[in-house]
Amino acid sequence: MSSMMPASESIAERHNDARPTALLFQGVRKHFWKNGQWVEAIRNATFDVQDGEFVAVIGPSGCGKSTLLNMAAGIMDRTGGELEHRGVPVSGSAVTSGVGYVTQKDTLLPWRTAMDNIQLPLEIRGLPKRERMEKAAKQIDLVGLSGFENHFPHELSGGMRKRVGLARTLIYEPQTLLMDEPFGALDAQLTLVMEEELLRILEQRRRTVLYVTHDLDEAITMADRVVVLAARPSTVHLVQDIDIPRPRDVHKVRYTPRFGQLHDILWNVISGDIRKGEEM
Ligand SMILES: Nc1ncnc2c1ncn2[C@@H]1O[C@H](COP(=O)(O)OP(=O)(O)OP(=O)(O)O)[C@@H](O)[C@H]1O
Ligand SMILES: [Mg+2]
């Protein structure tokens, strides 16, 4: 049975779970130094992601979703609390080992072809060319880019560029994927296609995913659990289990009764937060 439970209870219960915790945020805080003063962006982020679990984070613009991923990736320091990846404390000054990050902004190198963008992480790690090319070809196939290997980013559609970005992250086989609104800039139909593709890729090989979105339908479609962040300074308002069986059809699942019930539960919380934010 699905339940609405505070994040702290969820963590306590899940610590008895057989699966190890992949990511743990415990009382994580973040302040930014802005115009001569500290601005509080995140007050208390407490939630976890179990090994092999897909957790979606949803919340209003500016509530700190990208900041959470930046901290998990180890490229931004926190100002308080504990943050661990597979039991190892995450530092703000060293990229977290075993984590792949698909950032909100497209970061493909414009002067490199799709193939050469995808194999870049392996080049940086010093793998021999033949091995790099073999692995990149597999990724091209996996994300459905066959025939576009030699296209430059400006010759690719928005969806294709997203596929290149995903392949470039998957190629070094991270245990944990951080994804920040990966399909946010695409039109509604293409978003559905990309969601379907991502679920297909994850069916082939289960991974731990922490996925930021502002789209409630997308969060329910994709996730095992949804973390709702309240507006700035952010706290975790709700952690909701998504008890819809897999494999899921990204189109049909939206018309199932359980999807509607979960949508109602989450929308009540999110719309209440939006109204509170407007009154402030
Ligand atoms: N480097 C920074 N310096 C100062 N303030 C920052 C910095 N990065 C983020 N912020 C502030 O922290 C808050 C959270 O930003 P963040 O980008 O994490 O939000 P978000 O939830 O990802 O928003 P969106 O949905 O629009 O992508 C915002 O108010 C933002 O202005
Ligand atoms: Mg963001």
Short mmCIF file of N, CA, C and O in Angstrom, two decimals, residues 40-106:
data_model
loop_
_atom_site.label_atom_id
_atom_site.label_comp_id
_atom_site.label_asym_id
_atom_site.label_seq_id
_atom_site.Cartn_x
_atom_site.Cartn_y
_atom_site.Cartn_z
N GLU A 40 19.62 31.76 2.24
CA GLU A 40 19.31 30.36 2.50
C GLU A 40 18.53 29.78 1.32
O GLU A 40 17.42 30.24 1.03
N ALA A 41 19.11 28.80 0.64
CA ALA A 41 18.42 28.18 -0.51
C ALA A 41 17.76 26.87 -0.10
O ALA A 41 16.62 26.60 -0.45
N ILE A 42 18.50 26.04 0.65
CA ILE A 42 17.94 24.76 1.10
C ILE A 42 18.07 24.68 2.62
O ILE A 42 19.16 24.81 3.17
N ARG A 43 16.92 24.51 3.29
CA ARG A 43 16.92 24.50 4.76
C ARG A 43 17.15 23.10 5.29
O ARG A 43 17.90 22.89 6.24
N ASN A 44 16.49 22.11 4.69
CA ASN A 44 16.61 20.74 5.21
C ASN A 44 16.20 19.75 4.14
O ASN A 44 15.02 19.56 3.90
N ALA A 45 17.17 19.17 3.50
CA ALA A 45 16.87 18.10 2.54
C ALA A 45 17.22 16.78 3.18
O ALA A 45 18.39 16.51 3.47
N THR A 46 16.18 15.98 3.48
CA THR A 46 16.38 14.67 4.09
C THR A 46 15.60 13.64 3.28
O THR A 46 14.36 13.65 3.29
N PHE A 47 16.30 12.83 2.56
CA PHE A 47 15.69 11.71 1.84
C PHE A 47 16.82 10.78 1.37
O PHE A 47 17.99 11.13 1.48
N ASP A 48 16.43 9.62 0.89
CA ASP A 48 17.45 8.69 0.40
C ASP A 48 17.03 8.11 -0.94
O ASP A 48 15.88 8.24 -1.36
N VAL A 49 18.00 7.49 -1.60
CA VAL A 49 17.74 6.75 -2.84
C VAL A 49 18.38 5.40 -2.65
O VAL A 49 19.59 5.31 -2.39
N GLN A 50 17.56 4.35 -2.74
CA GLN A 50 18.09 3.00 -2.57
C GLN A 50 18.78 2.52 -3.84
O GLN A 50 18.51 3.03 -4.94
N ASP A 51 19.63 1.52 -3.68
CA ASP A 51 20.33 0.95 -4.83
C ASP A 51 19.31 0.44 -5.85
O ASP A 51 18.39 -0.31 -5.51
N GLY A 52 19.43 0.88 -7.09
CA GLY A 52 18.53 0.43 -8.15
C GLY A 52 17.20 1.15 -8.20
O GLY A 52 16.34 0.82 -9.01
N GLU A 53 17.04 2.13 -7.34
CA GLU A 53 15.76 2.84 -7.27
C GLU A 53 15.78 4.08 -8.17
O GLU A 53 16.83 4.68 -8.39
N PHE A 54 14.60 4.45 -8.67
CA PHE A 54 14.43 5.66 -9.47
C PHE A 54 13.64 6.64 -8.61
O PHE A 54 12.46 6.42 -8.34
N VAL A 55 14.30 7.69 -8.17
CA VAL A 55 13.63 8.70 -7.34
C VAL A 55 13.54 10.00 -8.13
O VAL A 55 14.55 10.48 -8.67
N ALA A 56 12.34 10.54 -8.24
CA ALA A 56 12.15 11.82 -8.92
C ALA A 56 11.98 12.91 -7.87
O ALA A 56 11.33 12.72 -6.85
N VAL A 57 12.63 14.06 -8.13
CA VAL A 57 12.49 15.23 -7.25
C VAL A 57 11.70 16.28 -8.01
O VAL A 57 12.04 16.62 -9.14
N ILE A 58 10.63 16.76 -7.38
CA ILE A 58 9.79 17.76 -8.04
C ILE A 58 9.64 18.94 -7.09
O ILE A 58 9.64 18.78 -5.87
N GLY A 59 9.55 20.12 -7.66
CA GLY A 59 9.40 21.32 -6.82
C GLY A 59 9.43 22.55 -7.70
O GLY A 59 9.89 22.48 -8.85
N PRO A 60 8.96 23.69 -7.18
CA PRO A 60 8.88 24.90 -8.00
C PRO A 60 10.24 25.40 -8.45
O PRO A 60 11.27 25.09 -7.84
N SER A 61 10.24 26.20 -9.51
CA SER A 61 11.48 26.76 -10.04
C SER A 61 12.20 27.54 -8.94
O SER A 61 11.56 28.28 -8.18
N GLY A 62 13.49 27.33 -8.84
CA GLY A 62 14.29 28.06 -7.85
C GLY A 62 14.31 27.44 -6.47
O GLY A 62 14.91 27.99 -5.54
N CYS A 63 13.67 26.25 -6.30
CA CYS A 63 13.60 25.67 -4.94
C CYS A 63 14.88 24.91 -4.60
O CYS A 63 15.05 24.47 -3.47
N GLY A 64 15.79 24.73 -5.57
CA GLY A 64 17.07 24.13 -5.23
C GLY A 64 17.28 22.73 -5.79
O GLY A 64 18.15 22.00 -5.32
N LYS A 65 16.53 22.36 -6.80
CA LYS A 65 16.65 21.01 -7.37
C LYS A 65 18.03 20.79 -7.99
O LYS A 65 18.70 19.80 -7.71
N SER A 66 18.45 21.74 -8.85
CA SER A 66 19.78 21.60 -9.47
C SER A 66 20.87 21.67 -8.41
O SER A 66 21.89 20.97 -8.51
N THR A 67 20.66 22.50 -7.40
CA THR A 67 21.64 22.62 -6.32
C THR A 67 21.83 21.27 -5.62
O THR A 67 22.96 20.87 -5.31
N LEU A 68 20.73 20.54 -5.41
CA LEU A 68 20.82 19.21 -4.78
C LEU A 68 21.68 18.27 -5.62
O LEU A 68 22.54 17.55 -5.10
N LEU A 69 21.45 18.30 -6.94
CA LEU A 69 22.23 17.41 -7.82
C LEU A 69 23.69 17.84 -7.86
O LEU A 69 24.59 17.00 -7.85
N ASN A 70 23.93 19.16 -7.91
CA ASN A 70 25.32 19.65 -7.90
C ASN A 70 26.06 19.16 -6.66
O ASN A 70 27.23 18.78 -6.72
N MET A 71 25.37 19.18 -5.53
CA MET A 71 26.00 18.73 -4.28
C MET A 71 26.25 17.22 -4.33
O MET A 71 27.32 16.75 -3.93
N ALA A 72 25.27 16.46 -4.86
CA ALA A 72 25.44 15.00 -4.95
C ALA A 72 26.57 14.64 -5.91
O ALA A 72 27.30 13.67 -5.69
N ALA A 73 26.74 15.45 -6.97
CA ALA A 73 27.80 15.18 -7.95
C ALA A 73 29.18 15.55 -7.41
O ALA A 73 30.20 15.20 -8.00
N GLY A 74 29.19 16.29 -6.29
CA GLY A 74 30.47 16.68 -5.68
C GLY A 74 31.08 17.92 -6.31
O GLY A 74 32.26 18.20 -6.12
N ILE A 75 30.28 18.68 -7.05
CA ILE A 75 30.83 19.89 -7.68
C ILE A 75 30.39 21.15 -6.94
O ILE A 75 30.76 22.25 -7.33
N MET A 76 29.63 21.00 -5.87
CA MET A 76 29.23 22.15 -5.04
C MET A 76 29.19 21.69 -3.59
O MET A 76 28.69 20.60 -3.30
N ASP A 77 29.73 22.52 -2.71
CA ASP A 77 29.76 22.15 -1.29
C ASP A 77 28.42 22.48 -0.63
O ASP A 77 27.71 23.36 -1.08
N ARG A 78 28.10 21.76 0.42
CA ARG A 78 26.91 22.09 1.20
C ARG A 78 27.33 22.92 2.40
O ARG A 78 28.52 22.96 2.74
N THR A 79 26.35 23.57 3.05
CA THR A 79 26.72 24.35 4.24
C THR A 79 26.32 23.63 5.53
O THR A 79 26.60 24.12 6.61
N GLY A 80 25.69 22.47 5.39
CA GLY A 80 25.37 21.70 6.59
C GLY A 80 24.78 20.35 6.22
O GLY A 80 24.39 20.12 5.08
N GLY A 81 24.72 19.46 7.22
CA GLY A 81 24.11 18.15 7.02
C GLY A 81 25.07 17.13 6.43
O GLY A 81 26.23 17.42 6.17
N GLU A 82 24.53 15.93 6.26
CA GLU A 82 25.32 14.80 5.76
C GLU A 82 24.85 14.41 4.37
O GLU A 82 23.65 14.40 4.10
N LEU A 83 25.82 14.08 3.52
CA LEU A 83 25.49 13.62 2.17
C LEU A 83 26.46 12.49 1.83
O LEU A 83 27.68 12.68 1.87
N GLU A 84 25.88 11.32 1.57
CA GLU A 84 26.73 10.14 1.29
C GLU A 84 26.32 9.47 0.00
O GLU A 84 25.13 9.42 -0.32
N HIS A 85 27.33 8.95 -0.74
CA HIS A 85 27.06 8.09 -1.88
C HIS A 85 27.64 6.72 -1.56
O HIS A 85 28.84 6.60 -1.33
N ARG A 86 26.79 5.73 -1.46
CA ARG A 86 27.20 4.36 -1.13
C ARG A 86 28.05 4.33 0.14
O ARG A 86 29.12 3.70 0.17
N GLY A 87 27.59 5.08 1.14
CA GLY A 87 28.24 5.06 2.44
C GLY A 87 29.49 5.91 2.54
O GLY A 87 30.09 6.03 3.60
N VAL A 88 29.88 6.55 1.42
CA VAL A 88 31.09 7.38 1.43
C VAL A 88 30.66 8.85 1.44
O VAL A 88 29.86 9.26 0.58
N PRO A 89 31.16 9.65 2.41
CA PRO A 89 30.77 11.06 2.44
C PRO A 89 31.14 11.76 1.14
O PRO A 89 32.22 11.54 0.59
N VAL A 90 30.21 12.56 0.62
CA VAL A 90 30.45 13.32 -0.61
C VAL A 90 31.12 14.62 -0.23
O VAL A 90 30.70 15.32 0.69
N SER A 91 32.20 14.92 -0.98
CA SER A 91 32.91 16.17 -0.72
C SER A 91 32.44 17.19 -1.76
O SER A 91 31.98 16.83 -2.83
N GLY A 92 32.53 18.46 -1.42
CA GLY A 92 32.13 19.48 -2.37
C GLY A 92 33.23 19.85 -3.33
O GLY A 92 33.03 20.66 -4.23
N SER A 93 34.39 19.24 -3.15
CA SER A 93 35.54 19.65 -3.95
C SER A 93 36.11 18.54 -4.82
O SER A 93 37.10 18.73 -5.51
N ALA A 94 35.46 17.37 -4.82
CA ALA A 94 35.92 16.28 -5.69
C ALA A 94 34.70 15.59 -6.29
O ALA A 94 33.74 15.31 -5.57
N VAL A 95 34.76 15.36 -7.58
CA VAL A 95 33.63 14.72 -8.28
C VAL A 95 33.35 13.37 -7.62
O VAL A 95 34.26 12.59 -7.35
N THR A 96 32.08 13.12 -7.33
CA THR A 96 31.71 11.89 -6.62
C THR A 96 31.97 10.68 -7.52
O THR A 96 31.45 10.60 -8.63
N SER A 97 32.74 9.74 -6.97
CA SER A 97 33.10 8.56 -7.75
C SER A 97 31.86 7.69 -7.97
O SER A 97 31.04 7.49 -7.07
N GLY A 98 31.70 7.19 -9.20
CA GLY A 98 30.58 6.28 -9.50
C GLY A 98 29.29 6.99 -9.85
O GLY A 98 28.25 6.35 -9.95
N VAL A 99 29.37 8.32 -10.01
CA VAL A 99 28.16 9.08 -10.31
C VAL A 99 28.27 9.71 -11.70
O VAL A 99 29.30 10.28 -12.05
N GLY A 100 27.22 9.59 -12.51
CA GLY A 100 27.15 10.26 -13.82
C GLY A 100 26.09 11.34 -13.76
O GLY A 100 25.04 11.13 -13.15
N TYR A 101 26.37 12.48 -14.37
CA TYR A 101 25.49 13.65 -14.22
C TYR A 101 25.07 14.15 -15.59
O TYR A 101 25.91 14.59 -16.39
N VAL A 102 23.78 14.10 -15.87
CA VAL A 102 23.23 14.72 -17.08
C VAL A 102 22.68 16.07 -16.62
O VAL A 102 21.63 16.14 -15.97
N THR A 103 23.41 17.13 -16.93
CA THR A 103 23.08 18.45 -16.38
C THR A 103 21.90 19.09 -17.11
O THR A 103 21.51 18.67 -18.20
N GLN A 104 21.35 20.13 -16.48
CA GLN A 104 20.17 20.81 -17.04
C GLN A 104 20.52 21.45 -18.38
O GLN A 104 19.73 21.43 -19.32
N LYS A 105 21.73 22.02 -18.45
CA LYS A 105 22.15 22.65 -19.71
C LYS A 105 22.87 21.62 -20.59
O LYS A 105 23.60 20.78 -20.10
N ASP A 106 22.65 21.75 -21.89
CA ASP A 106 23.31 20.90 -22.88
C ASP A 106 24.80 21.26 -22.90
O ASP A 106 25.15 22.41 -23.11
#
